[in-house]
Coordinates of C-alpha atoms in Angstrom, one line a residue:
Chain A
M150 CA 103.5 165.7 88.5
S151 CA 100.1 167.4 88.4
G152 CA 98.7 170.2 90.4
A153 CA 96.4 167.6 92.1
P154 CA 96.7 167.3 95.9
R155 CA 99.1 164.5 96.9
D156 CA 99.2 162.6 100.1
T157 CA 102.8 162.3 101.2
S158 CA 102.0 159.7 103.9
G159 CA 101.4 157.0 101.2
A160 CA 104.1 154.7 102.5
A161 CA 102.4 154.6 105.9
K162 CA 98.9 154.0 104.6
A163 CA 100.0 151.3 102.3
T164 CA 100.5 149.0 105.2
S165 CA 96.7 149.0 106.1
C166 CA 95.7 146.3 103.7
D167 CA 91.9 146.1 103.8
K168 CA 91.8 148.8 101.1
L169 CA 92.9 148.2 97.5
V170 CA 94.6 150.8 95.3
I171 CA 92.4 151.3 92.3
G172 CA 94.3 152.7 89.2
F173 CA 92.3 154.6 86.6
D174 CA 93.3 155.4 83.1
G175 CA 92.2 159.0 82.1
D176 CA 91.6 159.3 78.3
D177 CA 88.6 157.2 77.2
T178 CA 88.2 155.7 80.6
L179 CA 87.2 158.8 82.6
W180 CA 86.7 161.3 79.8
H181 CA 86.2 161.4 76.1
N182 CA 89.4 161.6 74.0
E183 CA 89.6 159.3 71.0
Q184 CA 86.3 160.7 69.6
L185 CA 87.9 164.2 69.5
F186 CA 90.9 162.8 67.6
A187 CA 88.5 161.0 65.2
D188 CA 86.5 164.2 64.7
T189 CA 89.8 166.0 63.9
Q190 CA 90.8 163.3 61.5
H191 CA 87.5 163.8 59.8
Q192 CA 88.4 167.5 59.3
L193 CA 91.7 166.5 57.9
R194 CA 90.0 164.3 55.3
E195 CA 87.9 167.2 54.2
L196 CA 90.9 169.5 54.0
L197 CA 92.9 167.0 51.9
G198 CA 89.9 165.6 49.9
H199 CA 91.1 167.0 46.6
Y200 CA 94.5 165.2 46.9
A201 CA 93.4 161.7 47.8
D202 CA 90.5 159.5 48.9
V203 CA 89.6 158.9 52.6
A204 CA 91.3 155.5 52.8
T205 CA 94.5 156.8 51.4
I206 CA 94.6 159.8 53.8
D207 CA 93.8 157.6 56.8
A208 CA 96.5 155.0 55.8
K209 CA 99.1 157.8 55.3
L210 CA 98.3 159.4 58.6
L211 CA 98.6 156.1 60.4
E212 CA 101.9 155.4 58.7
V213 CA 103.3 158.8 59.7
E214 CA 102.0 158.5 63.3
R215 CA 103.6 155.1 63.6
R216 CA 106.9 156.4 62.2
N217 CA 106.9 159.3 64.5
L218 CA 105.7 157.6 67.7
A219 CA 109.2 156.9 69.0
I220 CA 110.3 160.4 68.5
F221 CA 107.2 162.4 69.4
G222 CA 105.5 160.1 72.0
Y223 CA 101.8 160.4 72.7
G224 CA 99.8 163.6 72.7
V225 CA 98.3 166.3 70.6
K226 CA 101.4 168.2 69.6
G227 CA 102.9 165.2 68.0
F228 CA 99.6 164.4 66.3
A229 CA 99.5 167.9 64.9
L230 CA 103.0 167.6 63.5
S231 CA 102.1 164.2 62.0
M232 CA 98.9 165.7 60.4
I233 CA 101.1 168.4 58.8
E234 CA 103.6 165.8 57.5
T235 CA 100.6 163.8 56.2
A236 CA 99.2 166.8 54.4
I237 CA 102.6 167.6 52.8
E238 CA 103.2 164.0 51.7
I239 CA 99.7 163.3 50.4
S240 CA 99.6 166.5 48.4
D241 CA 103.1 165.9 47.0
S242 CA 104.1 169.3 48.6
R243 CA 101.2 171.2 46.9
V244 CA 99.3 171.8 50.1
S245 CA 99.0 175.6 50.9
A246 CA 100.3 177.4 53.9
R247 CA 96.7 178.3 54.7
D248 CA 95.7 174.7 54.9
I249 CA 98.7 173.9 57.1
H250 CA 97.7 176.8 59.3
Q251 CA 94.3 175.2 59.5
I252 CA 95.9 172.0 60.8
V253 CA 97.9 173.9 63.4
M254 CA 94.6 175.5 64.6
M255 CA 93.0 172.0 64.7
G256 CA 95.8 170.9 67.0
K257 CA 95.2 174.0 69.3
S258 CA 91.4 173.2 69.3
L259 CA 92.2 169.7 70.6
L260 CA 94.4 171.1 73.3
E261 CA 91.8 173.6 74.4
H262 CA 88.8 171.3 74.1
P263 CA 86.7 171.1 77.3
I264 CA 86.7 167.9 79.2
E265 CA 83.6 165.8 79.0
L266 CA 83.4 163.0 81.5
L267 CA 82.1 159.6 80.4
D268 CA 78.7 158.5 81.6
G269 CA 78.6 157.5 85.3
V270 CA 82.3 158.5 85.9
A271 CA 81.7 161.0 88.7
D272 CA 79.5 158.6 90.7
V273 CA 81.8 155.6 90.3
V274 CA 84.9 157.6 91.2
D275 CA 83.1 159.1 94.3
E276 CA 82.0 155.7 95.5
L277 CA 85.3 154.0 95.1
A278 CA 87.2 156.9 96.6
G279 CA 85.3 156.4 99.8
R280 CA 86.4 152.8 100.2
H281 CA 89.8 152.6 98.4
R282 CA 92.8 154.7 97.5
L283 CA 92.6 155.9 93.8
M284 CA 95.5 156.4 91.5
L285 CA 95.2 158.1 88.2
V286 CA 97.7 156.7 85.7
T287 CA 97.7 158.4 82.4
K288 CA 100.2 158.8 79.5
G289 CA 100.7 161.6 77.1
D290 CA 101.8 165.2 77.1
L291 CA 102.6 166.3 80.7
M292 CA 101.1 169.7 80.5
H293 CA 98.0 168.7 78.6
Q294 CA 97.3 165.8 80.9
E295 CA 97.7 168.0 83.9
S296 CA 95.2 170.5 82.5
K297 CA 92.7 167.8 81.6
I298 CA 92.9 166.4 85.2
A299 CA 92.4 169.8 86.6
A300 CA 89.4 170.4 84.3
S301 CA 87.9 167.0 85.1
G302 CA 87.0 168.2 88.6
L303 CA 88.1 164.8 89.8
A304 CA 91.6 165.6 91.0
D305 CA 90.8 165.7 94.7
R306 CA 89.4 162.1 94.6
F307 CA 92.8 160.7 93.7
W308 CA 95.4 159.7 96.3
Q309 CA 98.1 159.9 93.6
V310 CA 98.3 161.2 90.1
E311 CA 101.0 159.8 87.8
I312 CA 101.6 161.0 84.2
V313 CA 103.9 158.7 82.4
S314 CA 105.4 158.5 78.9
E315 CA 104.7 154.8 78.4
K316 CA 102.6 152.2 80.1
D317 CA 104.7 149.1 80.1
P318 CA 105.3 146.6 82.9
A319 CA 108.4 148.4 84.1
T320 CA 106.4 151.6 84.5
Y321 CA 103.7 150.0 86.5
R322 CA 106.2 148.2 88.7
R323 CA 108.0 151.5 89.3
L324 CA 104.8 153.3 90.3
L325 CA 103.8 150.6 92.7
D326 CA 107.3 150.5 94.3
R327 CA 107.3 154.2 94.6
H328 CA 104.1 154.2 96.6
A329 CA 104.8 151.0 98.5
V330 CA 101.8 149.2 97.0
A331 CA 101.9 145.4 96.6
P332 CA 100.8 144.1 93.1
S333 CA 98.2 142.0 94.9
D334 CA 96.6 145.2 96.3
F335 CA 96.4 146.9 92.9
V336 CA 93.6 146.9 90.4
M337 CA 93.9 148.9 87.1
I338 CA 90.8 150.0 85.2
G339 CA 91.1 151.3 81.6
N340 CA 89.9 151.1 78.0
S341 CA 93.2 150.0 76.5
V342 CA 94.0 146.3 76.6
A343 CA 97.6 147.1 75.4
S344 CA 98.2 149.9 78.0
D345 CA 95.9 149.3 80.9
V346 CA 95.4 145.5 81.1
L347 CA 98.3 143.4 79.7
P348 CA 101.2 145.2 81.4
V349 CA 99.3 145.2 84.7
L350 CA 98.7 141.5 84.5
A351 CA 102.3 141.0 83.6
I352 CA 103.4 142.3 87.0
G353 CA 101.0 140.2 89.0
A354 CA 98.3 142.8 89.6
R355 CA 94.6 142.8 88.5
A356 CA 93.0 144.7 85.6
V357 CA 89.6 145.4 84.3
H358 CA 88.9 146.3 80.7
V359 CA 86.2 148.9 80.1
P360 CA 86.1 149.4 76.3
Y361 CA 85.6 152.8 74.7
H362 CA 83.6 152.8 71.5
I363 CA 86.7 153.6 69.5
T364 CA 90.3 152.3 69.9
W365 CA 93.2 154.0 68.2
A366 CA 94.9 151.6 65.8
L367 CA 98.2 151.9 67.6
E368 CA 96.5 150.8 70.8
V369 CA 94.9 147.7 69.5
A370 CA 96.4 144.7 71.4
A371 CA 96.9 141.2 70.2
V372 CA 95.4 139.2 73.1
D373 CA 96.4 135.5 73.3
N374 CA 95.1 133.5 76.2
E375 CA 95.3 136.2 78.9
E376 CA 92.1 136.3 80.9
F377 CA 90.6 139.4 82.4
P378 CA 87.2 140.8 83.0
T379 CA 85.7 143.1 80.4
L380 CA 82.8 145.3 81.6
M381 CA 80.7 147.3 79.1
N382 CA 79.7 149.8 81.8
L383 CA 82.0 151.5 84.2
R384 CA 79.3 151.3 86.9
D385 CA 79.7 147.5 87.1
V386 CA 83.3 148.1 88.3
V387 CA 82.1 148.9 91.7
A388 CA 80.5 145.5 92.4
L389 CA 83.6 143.7 91.0
V390 CA 86.0 145.7 93.1
D391 CA 83.8 145.1 96.2
Q392 CA 83.9 141.4 95.5
W393 CA 87.7 141.4 95.1
S394 CA 88.3 143.4 98.3
S395 CA 86.0 141.4 100.5
Chain B
M76 CA 108.7 159.7 85.7
S77 CA 111.9 158.6 84.0
G78 CA 113.5 155.3 83.5
A79 CA 116.1 156.3 86.1
P80 CA 116.4 154.2 89.2
R81 CA 114.5 155.5 92.1
D82 CA 115.1 154.9 95.8
T83 CA 111.8 154.3 97.4
S84 CA 113.3 154.5 100.9
G85 CA 113.5 158.3 100.6
A86 CA 111.3 159.2 103.5
A87 CA 113.5 157.2 105.8
K88 CA 116.8 158.6 104.5
A89 CA 115.5 162.2 104.7
T90 CA 115.7 162.0 108.5
S91 CA 119.5 161.7 108.5
C92 CA 120.3 165.4 108.2
D93 CA 124.0 165.6 107.7
K94 CA 123.4 165.3 104.0
L95 CA 121.8 167.9 101.8
V96 CA 119.5 167.3 98.9
I97 CA 121.1 168.9 95.8
G98 CA 118.7 169.7 93.0
F99 CA 120.1 170.1 89.5
D100 CA 118.4 171.6 86.5
G101 CA 119.1 169.6 83.3
D102 CA 118.9 171.8 80.2
D103 CA 121.8 174.3 80.1
T104 CA 123.0 173.3 83.6
L105 CA 124.1 169.7 82.9
W106 CA 123.9 169.6 79.1
H107 CA 123.7 172.0 76.2
N108 CA 120.2 173.0 75.1
E109 CA 119.6 176.6 74.3
Q110 CA 122.5 176.7 71.9
L111 CA 120.7 174.0 69.8
F112 CA 117.6 176.1 69.8
A113 CA 119.6 179.1 68.8
D114 CA 121.2 177.1 65.9
T115 CA 117.8 176.0 64.8
Q116 CA 116.5 179.6 64.9
H117 CA 119.5 180.5 62.7
Q118 CA 118.3 177.9 60.2
L119 CA 114.8 179.4 60.3
R120 CA 116.1 182.9 59.5
E121 CA 117.9 181.5 56.5
L122 CA 114.7 179.7 55.3
L123 CA 112.6 182.8 55.7
G124 CA 115.2 185.3 54.6
H125 CA 113.4 186.3 51.4
Y126 CA 110.3 187.3 53.4
A127 CA 111.7 189.4 56.2
D128 CA 114.9 190.6 57.9
V129 CA 116.4 188.8 60.8
A130 CA 115.1 191.2 63.5
T131 CA 111.5 190.8 62.1
I132 CA 111.7 187.0 62.0
D133 CA 113.1 186.9 65.6
A134 CA 110.5 189.2 66.9
K135 CA 107.7 187.3 65.2
L136 CA 109.0 184.0 66.6
L137 CA 109.2 185.3 70.1
E138 CA 105.6 186.8 69.8
V139 CA 104.3 183.4 68.6
E140 CA 106.1 181.5 71.3
R141 CA 104.9 183.8 74.0
R142 CA 101.3 183.5 72.7
N143 CA 101.6 179.7 72.5
L144 CA 103.3 179.0 75.8
A145 CA 100.2 178.6 77.9
I146 CA 98.8 176.0 75.4
F147 CA 101.9 174.2 74.2
G148 CA 104.1 174.4 77.3
Y149 CA 107.9 174.0 77.1
G150 CA 109.6 171.7 74.7
V151 CA 110.6 171.0 71.1
K152 CA 107.3 170.0 69.7
G153 CA 105.6 173.2 70.7
F154 CA 108.7 175.1 69.3
A155 CA 108.3 173.3 66.0
L156 CA 104.6 174.3 65.8
S157 CA 105.5 177.9 66.7
M158 CA 108.2 178.0 64.0
I159 CA 105.6 176.8 61.5
E160 CA 103.1 179.5 62.5
T161 CA 105.9 182.0 62.3
A162 CA 106.8 181.0 58.8
I163 CA 103.1 181.2 57.7
E164 CA 102.6 184.6 59.3
I165 CA 105.8 186.2 58.2
S166 CA 105.3 185.0 54.6
D167 CA 101.7 186.1 54.5
S168 CA 100.8 182.5 53.8
R169 CA 103.2 182.3 50.8
V170 CA 105.7 179.9 52.4
S171 CA 105.9 176.6 50.5
A172 CA 105.0 173.1 51.8
R173 CA 108.6 172.1 51.2
D174 CA 109.8 174.8 53.5
I175 CA 107.3 173.8 56.2
H176 CA 108.5 170.3 55.8
Q177 CA 112.0 171.5 56.4
I178 CA 110.8 173.1 59.7
V179 CA 109.2 169.8 60.8
M180 CA 112.6 168.1 60.1
M181 CA 114.4 170.8 62.1
G182 CA 112.2 169.9 65.0
K183 CA 112.9 166.2 64.6
S184 CA 116.6 167.0 64.5
L185 CA 116.4 168.8 67.8
L186 CA 114.5 165.9 69.4
E187 CA 117.1 163.4 68.1
H188 CA 120.2 165.6 68.8
P189 CA 122.8 163.8 70.9
I190 CA 123.3 165.0 74.5
E191 CA 126.5 166.9 75.1
L192 CA 127.4 167.4 78.8
L193 CA 128.7 170.8 79.8
D194 CA 132.3 171.1 80.9
G195 CA 133.0 169.5 84.2
V196 CA 129.5 168.1 84.8
A197 CA 130.4 164.5 85.1
D198 CA 133.1 165.2 87.8
V199 CA 130.9 167.6 89.8
V200 CA 127.9 165.2 89.8
D201 CA 130.1 162.3 90.7
E202 CA 131.7 164.1 93.6
L203 CA 128.4 165.5 95.0
A204 CA 126.6 162.2 94.6
G205 CA 129.2 160.6 96.9
R206 CA 128.3 163.1 99.7
H207 CA 124.7 164.1 99.2
R208 CA 121.4 163.0 97.6
L209 CA 120.9 164.4 94.1
M210 CA 117.6 165.3 92.6
L211 CA 117.2 166.2 88.9
V212 CA 114.4 168.7 88.4
T213 CA 113.7 169.5 84.8
K214 CA 110.8 170.9 82.9
G215 CA 109.6 170.3 79.4
D216 CA 108.4 167.5 77.3
L217 CA 108.1 164.3 79.4
M218 CA 109.3 161.8 76.8
H219 CA 112.1 164.1 75.4
Q220 CA 113.4 164.9 78.9
E221 CA 113.4 161.2 79.8
S222 CA 115.4 160.3 76.7
K223 CA 117.9 163.1 77.4
I224 CA 118.4 161.9 81.0
A225 CA 118.9 158.4 79.8
A226 CA 121.4 159.6 77.1
S227 CA 123.3 161.8 79.6
G228 CA 124.7 158.7 81.3
L229 CA 124.1 160.5 84.7
A230 CA 120.8 158.9 85.6
D231 CA 122.2 156.5 88.2
R232 CA 123.8 159.3 90.2
F233 CA 120.4 160.8 91.0
W234 CA 118.3 159.7 94.0
Q235 CA 115.2 161.2 92.4
V236 CA 114.3 162.4 88.9
E237 CA 111.4 164.8 88.6
I238 CA 110.0 166.1 85.3
V239 CA 107.6 169.0 85.8
S240 CA 105.5 171.2 83.5
E241 CA 106.4 174.4 85.4
K242 CA 109.0 175.4 88.0
D243 CA 107.1 177.7 90.4
P244 CA 107.2 177.8 94.2
A245 CA 104.2 175.4 94.4
T246 CA 106.0 172.8 92.3
Y247 CA 109.2 172.9 94.4
R248 CA 107.1 172.8 97.6
R249 CA 105.2 169.7 96.3
L250 CA 108.5 167.9 95.3
L251 CA 110.1 168.5 98.7
D252 CA 106.9 167.4 100.5
R253 CA 106.7 164.3 98.4
H254 CA 110.2 163.2 99.3
A255 CA 110.1 164.5 102.9
V256 CA 112.9 167.0 102.4
A257 CA 113.0 170.1 104.5
P258 CA 113.6 173.4 102.6
S259 CA 116.6 174.1 104.8
D260 CA 118.2 170.8 103.5
F261 CA 117.6 171.7 99.8
V262 CA 120.0 173.5 97.4
M263 CA 118.9 174.0 93.8
I264 CA 121.6 174.6 91.1
G265 CA 120.6 175.9 87.7
N266 CA 121.1 178.4 84.9
S267 CA 117.7 180.0 85.0
V268 CA 117.2 182.7 87.7
A269 CA 113.4 182.6 86.8
S270 CA 113.0 178.8 87.1
D271 CA 115.9 177.5 89.3
V272 CA 116.6 180.3 91.7
L273 CA 113.7 182.7 92.6
P274 CA 111.0 180.1 93.2
V275 CA 113.4 178.1 95.3
L276 CA 114.3 181.1 97.5
A277 CA 110.6 181.8 97.8
I278 CA 110.0 178.5 99.6
G279 CA 112.9 179.1 102.0
A280 CA 115.5 176.8 100.3
R281 CA 118.8 177.8 98.9
A282 CA 119.8 178.2 95.2
V283 CA 123.0 178.7 93.2
H284 CA 122.9 180.4 89.8
V285 CA 125.3 179.0 87.3
P286 CA 124.7 180.9 84.0
Y287 CA 124.7 179.4 80.6
H288 CA 126.1 181.7 77.8
I289 CA 122.6 182.2 76.3
T290 CA 119.3 182.7 78.1
W291 CA 116.0 182.3 76.3
A292 CA 114.1 185.6 76.3
L293 CA 111.1 184.0 78.0
E294 CA 113.4 182.8 80.9
V295 CA 114.9 186.2 81.6
A296 CA 114.0 187.1 85.2
A297 CA 113.5 190.5 86.7
V298 CA 115.7 190.4 89.8
D299 CA 115.0 192.9 92.5
N300 CA 116.9 192.7 95.7
E301 CA 117.0 188.9 96.1
E302 CA 120.5 187.8 96.9
F303 CA 122.0 184.5 95.8
P304 CA 125.4 183.2 94.7
T305 CA 126.2 183.2 91.0
L306 CA 129.1 181.0 90.0
M307 CA 130.6 181.1 86.6
N308 CA 132.0 177.6 86.8
L309 CA 130.0 174.6 87.9
R310 CA 133.1 173.2 89.5
D311 CA 132.9 175.9 92.1
V312 CA 129.6 174.5 93.3
V313 CA 131.3 171.7 95.2
A314 CA 133.2 174.0 97.6
L315 CA 130.1 176.1 98.2
V316 CA 128.0 173.1 99.0
D317 CA 130.7 171.7 101.2
Q318 CA 130.7 175.0 103.1
W319 CA 126.9 174.9 103.5
S320 CA 126.8 171.3 104.7
S321 CA 129.5 171.6 107.3

């Protein structure tokens, strides 16, 4: 879906099995994201500070986001609308139009924020792209994700770019089918256990958890007895993937 | 990107050339859309009627939408945020939080509105699906378009479903490459000359214009001397396509 170059000969390549297909999540795996949302939420607390305390504002925002997720989906525009609803509800409709305008502008700032790659990302992606086929699998707003991928400077390292509305087992199965990749040849790398690890394990592929320093409350997964590697540094992924592909 | 079934053997099928690939736009080609936006805009006029007259409100909304298009893209969530900005600007920040809440709810109503197919759509799609491969090519919000396609009941008639952020020549070329379809085998059918006709002609494929009774101001195309068929009734597409494929 993105402006990234695509290789249309994917089905043919997929039959040469010495290479793996390495899936990367984008937000908080390749570039900073949740920190920007957290900074914005901090601004919202300041704006609404004379109506309620921090804990009340945070709880209300989470409640509104959870209520709206099924209708808005992921992304900044839905977050902006949820912040506006939070401001109205927490102020008992006393919030001013000027403050709501401020919230709209906070949403626009998030949409226009420059991309900052996480430490080591460019090296790791370069190195893996030389040995494997890379697939970017990211969820959220189609246009915003496309612009982030373009701004990352990484687009040409990826064999395929897939922007999806939800990361569940059915989505991963569909993507692998579409590009004729066997689950045994697929490794997903991402910061979210709920989105990047558990649904990938569920379809018989492998996954590596590389945590970001913040996890959005609606992405926190309940992990039972699933086993998967967690690496604190993306650079360590290279050695693990080398081991898996040998 | 949608939950619609996909045929992963597309590359193989594309070599049997007696069939065309028929692209359909979704909004205002298969189901009503612009009328719902127009109805919502009517509600906005009523809400803001004590700040300005209808012409001023409409002009401001169009100005705000045009300004925001590059950052919000197409879709209801961006439209809701643009309506909120319009209300704030037109009222010189006097609009109440209650009225802004009303606008948020108008956006949610649009997102949750049931799908109403245009007259004849189910028959035409059924008939063409029996003889050709159908591709749905729609732009806008990923999650909302997916839910509309699912609600249309038509998803299983489509060989491919593609949700894109912009319909320009590069996008159409990428989609045809991806599915190994020659431009000479592709016919696009849609209500928007700017999105469904001109960019398709530009890559050497064919297009049929089937107007909807309203065209959004930002979709109105300047047509020079391009020639393409315009059919006032979607049912007439079947005969034209039959003629082209014989």
